XYZ file of N, CA and C in Angstrom:
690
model
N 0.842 -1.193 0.000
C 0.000 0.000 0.000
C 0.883 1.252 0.000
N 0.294 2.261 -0.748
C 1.478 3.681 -0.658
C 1.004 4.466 0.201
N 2.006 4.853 0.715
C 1.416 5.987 2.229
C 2.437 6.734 1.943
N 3.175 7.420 1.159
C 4.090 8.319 0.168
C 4.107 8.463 -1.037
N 3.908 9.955 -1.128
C 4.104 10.409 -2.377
C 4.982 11.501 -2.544
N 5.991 11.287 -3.828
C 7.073 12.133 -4.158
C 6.962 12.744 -5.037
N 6.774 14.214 -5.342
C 6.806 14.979 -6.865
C 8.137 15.292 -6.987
N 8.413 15.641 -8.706
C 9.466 16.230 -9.170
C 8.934 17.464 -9.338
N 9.747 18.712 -9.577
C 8.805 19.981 -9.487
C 9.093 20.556 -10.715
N 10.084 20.311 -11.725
C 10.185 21.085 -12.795
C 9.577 20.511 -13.677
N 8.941 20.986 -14.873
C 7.773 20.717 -15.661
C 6.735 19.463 -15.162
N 6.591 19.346 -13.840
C 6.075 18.679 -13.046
C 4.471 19.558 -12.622
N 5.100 19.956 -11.667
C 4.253 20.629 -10.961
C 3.956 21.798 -11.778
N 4.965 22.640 -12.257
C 4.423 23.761 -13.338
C 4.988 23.786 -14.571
N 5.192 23.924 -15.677
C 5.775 24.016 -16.710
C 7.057 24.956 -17.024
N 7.920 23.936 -16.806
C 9.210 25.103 -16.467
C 9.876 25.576 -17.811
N 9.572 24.453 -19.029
C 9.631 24.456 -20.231
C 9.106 25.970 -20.848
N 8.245 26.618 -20.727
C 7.320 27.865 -21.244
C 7.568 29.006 -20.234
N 8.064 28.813 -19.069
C 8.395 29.736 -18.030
C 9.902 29.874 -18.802
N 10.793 29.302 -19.002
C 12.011 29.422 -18.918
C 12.371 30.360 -19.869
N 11.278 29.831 -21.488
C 11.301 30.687 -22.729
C 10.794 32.080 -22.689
N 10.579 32.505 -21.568
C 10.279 33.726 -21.717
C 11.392 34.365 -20.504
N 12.286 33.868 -19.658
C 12.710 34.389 -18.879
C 14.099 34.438 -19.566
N 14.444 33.533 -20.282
C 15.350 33.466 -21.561
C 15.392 34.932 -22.356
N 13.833 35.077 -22.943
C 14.295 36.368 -23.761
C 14.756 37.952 -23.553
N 13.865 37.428 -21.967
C 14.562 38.862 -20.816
C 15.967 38.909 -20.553
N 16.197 37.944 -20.909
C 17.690 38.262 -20.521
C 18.823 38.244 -21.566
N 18.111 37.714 -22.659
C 18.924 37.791 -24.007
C 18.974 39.181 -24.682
N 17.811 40.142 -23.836
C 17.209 41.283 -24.489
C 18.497 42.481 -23.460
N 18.728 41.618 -22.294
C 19.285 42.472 -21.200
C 20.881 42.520 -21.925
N 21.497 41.361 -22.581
C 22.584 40.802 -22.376
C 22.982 42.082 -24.094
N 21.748 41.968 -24.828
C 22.233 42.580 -26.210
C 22.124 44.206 -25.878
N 21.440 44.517 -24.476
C 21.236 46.190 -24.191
C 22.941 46.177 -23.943
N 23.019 45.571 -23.345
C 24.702 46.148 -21.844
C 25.543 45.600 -22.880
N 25.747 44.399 -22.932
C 26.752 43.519 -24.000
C 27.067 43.527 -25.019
N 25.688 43.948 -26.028
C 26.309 43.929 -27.117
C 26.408 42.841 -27.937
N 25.762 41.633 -27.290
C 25.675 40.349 -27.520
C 24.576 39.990 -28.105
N 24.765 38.907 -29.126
C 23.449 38.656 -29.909
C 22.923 37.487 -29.213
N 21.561 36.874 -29.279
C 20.875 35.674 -28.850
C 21.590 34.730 -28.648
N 22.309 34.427 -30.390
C 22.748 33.198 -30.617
C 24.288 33.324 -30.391
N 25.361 34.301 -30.016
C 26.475 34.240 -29.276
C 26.251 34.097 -27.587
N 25.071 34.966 -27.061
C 25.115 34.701 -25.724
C 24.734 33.303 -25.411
N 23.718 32.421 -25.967
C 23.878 31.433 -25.916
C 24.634 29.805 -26.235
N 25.219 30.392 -27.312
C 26.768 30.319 -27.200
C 27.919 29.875 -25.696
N 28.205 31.281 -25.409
C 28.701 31.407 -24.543
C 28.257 31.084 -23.372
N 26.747 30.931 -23.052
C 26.505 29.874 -22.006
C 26.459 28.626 -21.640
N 26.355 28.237 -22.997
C 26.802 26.729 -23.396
C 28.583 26.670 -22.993
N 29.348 27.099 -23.185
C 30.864 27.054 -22.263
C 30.961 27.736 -21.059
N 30.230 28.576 -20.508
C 30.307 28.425 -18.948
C 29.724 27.642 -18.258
N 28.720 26.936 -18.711
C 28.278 25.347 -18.124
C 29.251 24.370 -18.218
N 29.786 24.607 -19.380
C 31.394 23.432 -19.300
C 31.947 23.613 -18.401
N 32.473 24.987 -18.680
C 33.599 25.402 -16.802
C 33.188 25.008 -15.634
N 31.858 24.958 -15.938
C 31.109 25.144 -14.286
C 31.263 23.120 -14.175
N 30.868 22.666 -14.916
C 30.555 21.183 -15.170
C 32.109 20.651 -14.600
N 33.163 21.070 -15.361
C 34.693 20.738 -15.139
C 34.815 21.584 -13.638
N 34.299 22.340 -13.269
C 35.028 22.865 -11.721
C 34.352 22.218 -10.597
N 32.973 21.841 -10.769
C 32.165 21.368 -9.935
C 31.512 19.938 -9.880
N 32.090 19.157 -11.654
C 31.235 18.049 -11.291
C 29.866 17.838 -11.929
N 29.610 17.134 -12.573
C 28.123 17.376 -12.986
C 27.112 17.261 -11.969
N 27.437 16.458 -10.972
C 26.627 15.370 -10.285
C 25.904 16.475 -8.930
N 26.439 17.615 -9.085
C 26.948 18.616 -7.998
C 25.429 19.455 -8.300
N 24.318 19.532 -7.185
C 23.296 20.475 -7.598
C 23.513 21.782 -7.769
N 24.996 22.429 -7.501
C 25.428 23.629 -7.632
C 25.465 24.398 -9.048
N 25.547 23.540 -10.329
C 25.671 23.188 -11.298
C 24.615 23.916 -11.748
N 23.399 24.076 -11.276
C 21.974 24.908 -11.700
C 21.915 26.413 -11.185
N 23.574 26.890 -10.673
C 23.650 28.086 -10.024
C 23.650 29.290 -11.189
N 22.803 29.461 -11.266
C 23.011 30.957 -12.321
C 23.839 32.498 -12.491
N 23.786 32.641 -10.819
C 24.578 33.728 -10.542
C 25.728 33.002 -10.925
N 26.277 32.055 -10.507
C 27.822 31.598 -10.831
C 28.201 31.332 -12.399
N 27.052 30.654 -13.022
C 27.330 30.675 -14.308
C 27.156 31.724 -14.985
N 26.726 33.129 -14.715
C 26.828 34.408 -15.449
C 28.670 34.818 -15.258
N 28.419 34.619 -13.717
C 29.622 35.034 -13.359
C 30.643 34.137 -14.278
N 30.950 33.725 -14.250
C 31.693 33.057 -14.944
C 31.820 33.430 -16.662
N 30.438 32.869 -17.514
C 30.823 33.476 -18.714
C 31.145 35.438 -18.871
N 30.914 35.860 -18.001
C 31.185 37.367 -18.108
C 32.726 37.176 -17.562
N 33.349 36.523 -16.543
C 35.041 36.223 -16.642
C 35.591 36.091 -17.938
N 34.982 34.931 -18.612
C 35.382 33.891 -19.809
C 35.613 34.862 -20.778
N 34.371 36.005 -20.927
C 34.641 36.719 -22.003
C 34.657 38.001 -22.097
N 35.406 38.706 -20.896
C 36.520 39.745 -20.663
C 35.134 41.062 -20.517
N 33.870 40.884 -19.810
C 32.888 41.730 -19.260
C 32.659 41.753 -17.893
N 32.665 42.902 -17.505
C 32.207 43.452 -16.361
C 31.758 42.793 -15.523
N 31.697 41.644 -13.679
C 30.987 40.492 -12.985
C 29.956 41.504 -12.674
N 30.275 42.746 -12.804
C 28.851 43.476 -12.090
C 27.304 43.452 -13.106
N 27.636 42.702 -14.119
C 26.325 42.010 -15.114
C 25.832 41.002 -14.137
N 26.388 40.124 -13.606
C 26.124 39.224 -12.902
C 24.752 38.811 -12.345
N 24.522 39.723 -11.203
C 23.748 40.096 -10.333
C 22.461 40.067 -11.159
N 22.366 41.516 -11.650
C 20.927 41.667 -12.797
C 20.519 40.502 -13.801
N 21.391 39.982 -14.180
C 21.443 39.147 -15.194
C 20.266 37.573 -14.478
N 21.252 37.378 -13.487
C 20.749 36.403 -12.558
C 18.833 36.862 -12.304
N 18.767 37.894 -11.753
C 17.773 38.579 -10.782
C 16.860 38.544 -12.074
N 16.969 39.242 -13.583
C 16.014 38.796 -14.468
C 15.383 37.809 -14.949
N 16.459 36.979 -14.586
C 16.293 35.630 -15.233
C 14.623 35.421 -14.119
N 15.221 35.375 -13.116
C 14.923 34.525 -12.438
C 13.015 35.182 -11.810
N 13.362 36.576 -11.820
C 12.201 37.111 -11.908
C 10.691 37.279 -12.170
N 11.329 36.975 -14.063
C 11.065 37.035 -14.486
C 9.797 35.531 -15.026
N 10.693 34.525 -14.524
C 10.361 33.150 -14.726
C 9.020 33.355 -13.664
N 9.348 34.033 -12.046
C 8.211 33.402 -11.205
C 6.839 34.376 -11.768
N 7.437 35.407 -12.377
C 6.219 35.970 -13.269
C 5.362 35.474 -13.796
N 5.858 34.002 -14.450
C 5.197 33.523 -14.915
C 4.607 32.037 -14.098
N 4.964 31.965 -13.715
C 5.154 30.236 -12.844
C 3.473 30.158 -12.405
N 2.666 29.001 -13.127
C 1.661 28.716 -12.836
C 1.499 27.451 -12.719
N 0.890 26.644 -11.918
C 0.345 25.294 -11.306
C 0.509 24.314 -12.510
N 0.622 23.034 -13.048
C -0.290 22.502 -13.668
C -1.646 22.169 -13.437
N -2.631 22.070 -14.312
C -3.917 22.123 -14.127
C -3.962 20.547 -13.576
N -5.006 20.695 -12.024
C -4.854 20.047 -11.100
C -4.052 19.782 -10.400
N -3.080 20.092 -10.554
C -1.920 19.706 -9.393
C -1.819 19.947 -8.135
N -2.827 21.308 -7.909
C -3.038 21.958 -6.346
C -3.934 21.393 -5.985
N -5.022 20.727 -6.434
C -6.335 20.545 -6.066
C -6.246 19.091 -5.697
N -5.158 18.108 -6.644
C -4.658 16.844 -6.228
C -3.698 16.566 -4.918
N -2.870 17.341 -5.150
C -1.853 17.775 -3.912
C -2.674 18.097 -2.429
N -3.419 19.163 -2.141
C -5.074 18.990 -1.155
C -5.475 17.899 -0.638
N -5.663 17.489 -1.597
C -6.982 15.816 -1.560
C -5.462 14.762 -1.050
N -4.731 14.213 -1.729
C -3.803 13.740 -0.971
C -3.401 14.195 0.336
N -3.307 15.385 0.677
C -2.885 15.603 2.134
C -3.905 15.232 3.355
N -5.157 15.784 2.881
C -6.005 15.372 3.195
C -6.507 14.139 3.825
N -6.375 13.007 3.013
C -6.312 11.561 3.010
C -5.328 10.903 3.680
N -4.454 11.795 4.229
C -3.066 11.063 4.861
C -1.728 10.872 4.563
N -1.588 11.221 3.180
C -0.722 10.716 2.687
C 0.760 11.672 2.954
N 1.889 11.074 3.042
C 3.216 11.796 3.687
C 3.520 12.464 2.287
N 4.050 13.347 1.870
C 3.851 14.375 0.504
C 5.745 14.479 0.380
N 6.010 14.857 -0.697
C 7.443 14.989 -0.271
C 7.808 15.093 -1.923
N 9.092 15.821 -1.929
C 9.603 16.911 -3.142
C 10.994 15.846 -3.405
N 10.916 15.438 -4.471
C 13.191 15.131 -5.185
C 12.803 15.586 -6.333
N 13.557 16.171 -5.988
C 14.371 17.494 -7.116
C 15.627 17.426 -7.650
N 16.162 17.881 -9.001
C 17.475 18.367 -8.857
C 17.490 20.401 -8.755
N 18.647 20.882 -8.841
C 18.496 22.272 -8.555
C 18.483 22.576 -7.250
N 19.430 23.291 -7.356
C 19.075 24.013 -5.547
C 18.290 24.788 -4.811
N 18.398 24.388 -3.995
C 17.152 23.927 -2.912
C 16.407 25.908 -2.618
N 17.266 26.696 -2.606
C 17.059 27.893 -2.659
C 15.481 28.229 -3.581
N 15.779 28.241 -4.894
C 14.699 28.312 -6.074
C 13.712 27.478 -6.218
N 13.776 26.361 -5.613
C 12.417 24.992 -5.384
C 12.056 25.401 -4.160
N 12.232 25.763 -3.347
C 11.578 25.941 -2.202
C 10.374 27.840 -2.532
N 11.377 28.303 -3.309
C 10.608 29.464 -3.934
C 9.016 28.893 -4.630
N 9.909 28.161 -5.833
C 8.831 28.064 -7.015
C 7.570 26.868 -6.094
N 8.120 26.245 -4.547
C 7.033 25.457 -4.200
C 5.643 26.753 -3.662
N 6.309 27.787 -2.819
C 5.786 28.626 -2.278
C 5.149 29.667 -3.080
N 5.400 30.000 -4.820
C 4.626 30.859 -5.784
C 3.441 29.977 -5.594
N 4.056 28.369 -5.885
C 2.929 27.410 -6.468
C 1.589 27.721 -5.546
N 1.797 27.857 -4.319
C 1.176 27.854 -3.302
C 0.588 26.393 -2.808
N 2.073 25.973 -3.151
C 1.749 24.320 -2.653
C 2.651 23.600 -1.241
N 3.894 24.995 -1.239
C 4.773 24.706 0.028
C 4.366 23.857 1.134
N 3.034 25.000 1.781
C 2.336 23.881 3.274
C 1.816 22.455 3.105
N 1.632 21.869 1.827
C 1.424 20.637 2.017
C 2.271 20.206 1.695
N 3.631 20.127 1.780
C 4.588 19.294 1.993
C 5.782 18.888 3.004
N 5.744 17.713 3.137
C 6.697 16.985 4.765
C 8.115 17.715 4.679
N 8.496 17.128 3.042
C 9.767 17.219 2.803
C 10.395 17.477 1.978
N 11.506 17.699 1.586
C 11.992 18.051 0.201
C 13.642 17.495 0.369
N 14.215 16.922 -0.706
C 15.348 16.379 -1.350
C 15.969 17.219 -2.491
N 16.764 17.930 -2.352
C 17.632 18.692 -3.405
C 18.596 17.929 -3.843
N 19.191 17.764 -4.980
C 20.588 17.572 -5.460
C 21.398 18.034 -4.919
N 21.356 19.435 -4.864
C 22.143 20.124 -3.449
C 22.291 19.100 -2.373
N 21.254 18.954 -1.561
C 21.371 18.231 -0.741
C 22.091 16.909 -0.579
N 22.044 15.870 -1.050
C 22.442 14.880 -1.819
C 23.340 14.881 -2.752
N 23.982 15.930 -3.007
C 25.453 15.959 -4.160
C 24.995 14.830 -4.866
N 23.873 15.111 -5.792
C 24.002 14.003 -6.622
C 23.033 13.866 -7.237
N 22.526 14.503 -8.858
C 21.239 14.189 -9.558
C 20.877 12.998 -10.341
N 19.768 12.657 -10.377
C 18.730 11.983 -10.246
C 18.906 11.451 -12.034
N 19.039 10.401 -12.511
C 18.419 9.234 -11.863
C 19.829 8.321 -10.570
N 20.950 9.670 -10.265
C 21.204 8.967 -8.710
C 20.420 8.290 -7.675
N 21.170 7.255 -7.158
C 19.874 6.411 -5.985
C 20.065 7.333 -4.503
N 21.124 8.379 -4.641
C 20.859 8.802 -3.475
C 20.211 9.731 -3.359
N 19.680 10.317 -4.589
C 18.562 11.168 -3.703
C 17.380 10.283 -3.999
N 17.041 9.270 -4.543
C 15.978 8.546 -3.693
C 15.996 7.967 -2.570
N 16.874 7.210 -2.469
C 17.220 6.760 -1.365
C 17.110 7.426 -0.311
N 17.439 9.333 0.105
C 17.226 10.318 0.866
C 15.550 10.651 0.921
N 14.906 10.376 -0.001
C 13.323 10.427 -0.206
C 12.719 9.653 0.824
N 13.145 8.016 0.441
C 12.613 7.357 1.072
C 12.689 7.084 2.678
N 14.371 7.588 2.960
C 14.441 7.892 4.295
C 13.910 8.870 5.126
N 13.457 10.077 4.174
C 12.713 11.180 4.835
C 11.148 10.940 4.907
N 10.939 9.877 4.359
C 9.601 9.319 4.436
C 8.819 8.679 5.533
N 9.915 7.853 6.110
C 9.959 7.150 7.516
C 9.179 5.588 6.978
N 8.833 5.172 5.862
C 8.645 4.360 5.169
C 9.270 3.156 4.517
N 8.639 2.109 3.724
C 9.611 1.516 3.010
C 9.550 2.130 1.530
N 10.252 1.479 0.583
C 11.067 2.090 -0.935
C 9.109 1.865 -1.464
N 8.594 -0.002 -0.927
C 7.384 -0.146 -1.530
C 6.183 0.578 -1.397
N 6.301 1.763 -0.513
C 5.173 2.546 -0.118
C 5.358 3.828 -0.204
N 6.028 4.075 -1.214
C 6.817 5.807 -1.902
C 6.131 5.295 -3.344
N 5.431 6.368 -3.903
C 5.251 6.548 -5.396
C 5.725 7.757 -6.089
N 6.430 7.761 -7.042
C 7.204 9.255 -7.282
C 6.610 9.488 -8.530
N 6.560 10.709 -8.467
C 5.832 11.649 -9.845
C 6.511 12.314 -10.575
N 6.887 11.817 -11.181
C 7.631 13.337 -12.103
C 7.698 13.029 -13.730
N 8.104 13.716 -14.895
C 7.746 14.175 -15.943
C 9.147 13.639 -17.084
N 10.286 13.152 -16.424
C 11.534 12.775 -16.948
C 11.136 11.155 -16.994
N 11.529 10.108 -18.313
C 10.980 8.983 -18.275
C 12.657 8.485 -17.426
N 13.622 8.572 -18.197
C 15.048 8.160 -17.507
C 14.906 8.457 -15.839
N 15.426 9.834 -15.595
C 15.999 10.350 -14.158
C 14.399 10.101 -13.409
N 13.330 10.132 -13.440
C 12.036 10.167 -12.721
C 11.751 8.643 -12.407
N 10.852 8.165 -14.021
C 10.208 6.616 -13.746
C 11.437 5.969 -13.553
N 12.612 5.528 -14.250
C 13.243 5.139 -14.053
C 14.305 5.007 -12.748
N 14.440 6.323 -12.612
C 15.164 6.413 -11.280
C 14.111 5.811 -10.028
N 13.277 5.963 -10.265
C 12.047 5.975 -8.375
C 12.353 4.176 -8.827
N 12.119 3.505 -9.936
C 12.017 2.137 -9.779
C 12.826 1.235 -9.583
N 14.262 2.162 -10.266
C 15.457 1.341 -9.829
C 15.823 1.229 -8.270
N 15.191 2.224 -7.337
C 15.371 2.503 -6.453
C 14.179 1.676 -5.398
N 13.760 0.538 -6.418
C 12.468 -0.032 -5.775
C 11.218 0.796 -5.304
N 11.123 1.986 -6.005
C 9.733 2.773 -5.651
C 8.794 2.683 -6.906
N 7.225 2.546 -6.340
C 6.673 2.525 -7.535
C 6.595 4.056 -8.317
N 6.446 4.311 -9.287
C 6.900 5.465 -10.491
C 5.222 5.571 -11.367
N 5.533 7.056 -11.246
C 4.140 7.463 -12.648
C 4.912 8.483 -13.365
N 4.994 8.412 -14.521
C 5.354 9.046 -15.321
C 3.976 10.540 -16.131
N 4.647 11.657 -15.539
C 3.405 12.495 -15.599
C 3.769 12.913 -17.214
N 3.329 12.442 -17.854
C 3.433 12.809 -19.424
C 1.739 13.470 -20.175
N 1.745 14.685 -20.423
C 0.540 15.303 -20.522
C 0.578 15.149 -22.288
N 1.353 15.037 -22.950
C 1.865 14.347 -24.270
C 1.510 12.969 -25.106
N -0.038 12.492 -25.074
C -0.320 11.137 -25.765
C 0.617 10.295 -26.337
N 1.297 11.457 -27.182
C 1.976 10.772 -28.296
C 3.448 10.523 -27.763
N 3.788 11.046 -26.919
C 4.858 11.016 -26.232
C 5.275 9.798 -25.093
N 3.985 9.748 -24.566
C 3.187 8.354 -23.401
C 3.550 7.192 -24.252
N 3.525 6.917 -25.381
C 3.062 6.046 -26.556
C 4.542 5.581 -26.561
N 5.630 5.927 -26.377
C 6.929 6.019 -27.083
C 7.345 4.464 -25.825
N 6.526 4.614 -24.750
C 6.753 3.485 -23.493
C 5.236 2.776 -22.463
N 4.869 2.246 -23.481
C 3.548 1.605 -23.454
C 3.188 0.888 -22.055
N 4.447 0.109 -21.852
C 4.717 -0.562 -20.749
C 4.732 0.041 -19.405
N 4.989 1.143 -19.474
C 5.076 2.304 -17.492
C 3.705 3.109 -17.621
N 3.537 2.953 -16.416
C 2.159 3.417 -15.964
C 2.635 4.646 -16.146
N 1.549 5.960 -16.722
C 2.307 7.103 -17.555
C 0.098 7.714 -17.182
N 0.582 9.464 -17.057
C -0.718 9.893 -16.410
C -0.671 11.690 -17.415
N -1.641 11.980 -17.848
C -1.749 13.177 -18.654
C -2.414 13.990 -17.325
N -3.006 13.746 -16.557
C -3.549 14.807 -15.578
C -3.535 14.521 -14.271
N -3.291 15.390 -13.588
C -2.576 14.455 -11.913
C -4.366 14.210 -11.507
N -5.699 14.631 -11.638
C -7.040 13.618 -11.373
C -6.558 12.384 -11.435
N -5.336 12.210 -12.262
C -5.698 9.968 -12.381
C -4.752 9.703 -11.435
N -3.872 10.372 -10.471
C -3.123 9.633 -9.129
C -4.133 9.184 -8.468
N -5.062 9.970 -7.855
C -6.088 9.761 -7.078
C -6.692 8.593 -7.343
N -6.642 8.074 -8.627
C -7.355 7.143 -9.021
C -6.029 6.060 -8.623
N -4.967 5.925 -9.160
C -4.490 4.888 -8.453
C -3.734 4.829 -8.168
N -4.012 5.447 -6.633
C -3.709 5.571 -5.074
C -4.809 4.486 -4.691
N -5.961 4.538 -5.574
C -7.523 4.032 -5.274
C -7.070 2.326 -5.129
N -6.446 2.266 -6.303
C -6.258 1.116 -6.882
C -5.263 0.452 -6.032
N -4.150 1.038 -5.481
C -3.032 0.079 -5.005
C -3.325 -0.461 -3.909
């Protein structure tokens, strides 16, 4: 029986995919005011301060999703001002919770699970700083026990230790954790290798289709349903 449930929170819980593309152009718009830089060089050049950052820190390292550091850095790399840094970061990021909205049902499912008993709980990669934000825009923060960062756990997902940290913050066994999230590799895959049962939140038919075999959900209404079932 499951008496835990684990979300992933990026294009999970809200669509970080359509948030990102617009917090992207704020800052591509910022980077060509001050810089001088076009779209497709600044992105460019962020594509090699993720290298640096990747080679100084490690991939595995949730630090790795640090933005201030990776501005900082490509503005080192390519002989501009660190005092871009700051703004650069602060738009980005701004700009994104501007937009940051629920998936449809996800608050109203998230409720009804708490409701019912169930121990609620966040693995993530990204640091823990900005998920604990984007849980609290969501206005989904108070119903949750716990949360698992990569940060936390030096180590993203489909790593077993931040499931493994899930399931220990659960007070549970691996068989009574169900994890939610939207990645078929690092999500379904990771929660099962890790002996947890897995739903793959794919709002994408045609996309669902590509792995016939994993229980796979277009609207979080059908957890409820089997939560019903297990």
């Amino acid at each position: 029986m499951i008496r835990a449930v684990i979300f992933d929170i990026d294009n999970t819980l809200y669509n970080f995919d359509s948030c990102h593309a617009v917090a992207w152009k704020a800052l591509c718009d910022y980077v060509w005011e001050h810089l001088h830089m076009s779209a497709e060089e600044f992105a460019r050049c962020h594509q090699e301060a993720a290298k640096v950052m990747n080679a100084r820190l490690g991939i595995s390292c949730g630090s790795v999703h640090n933005r201030l550091l990776r501005y900082q850095i490509l503005l080192e790399e390519n002989g501009f001002s660190i005092r871009h840094a700051l703004p650069m970061s602060e738009i980005y990021w701004n700009t994104l919770f501007s937009e940051i909205r629920p998936e449809p049902g996800a608050v109203e499912c998230i409720r009804k699970l708490k409701a019912d008993g169930y121990i609620l709980g966040i693995g993530t990669d990204m640091t823990v700083d900005y998920q604990f934000r984007k849980l609290q825009d969501l206005q989904l923060l108070p119903y949750f026990d716990f949360i698992v960062s990569s940060e936390e756990v030096m180590a993203e997902k489909p790593d077993q230790r931040l499931f493994r940290c899930c399931i220990q913050k659960a007070g549970v066994t691996a068989q009574e954790c169900l994890y939610v999230g939207d990645n078929f590799q690092k999500d379904v895959l990771g929660a099962q290798n890790a002996g947890m049962g897995a739903v793959w939140y794919c709002p994408d038919a045609g996309k669902a289709s590509e792995h016939p075999d994993y229980r796979s959900i277009r609207h979080f209404d059908e957890i409820v349903n089997i939560l019903s079932e297990s």
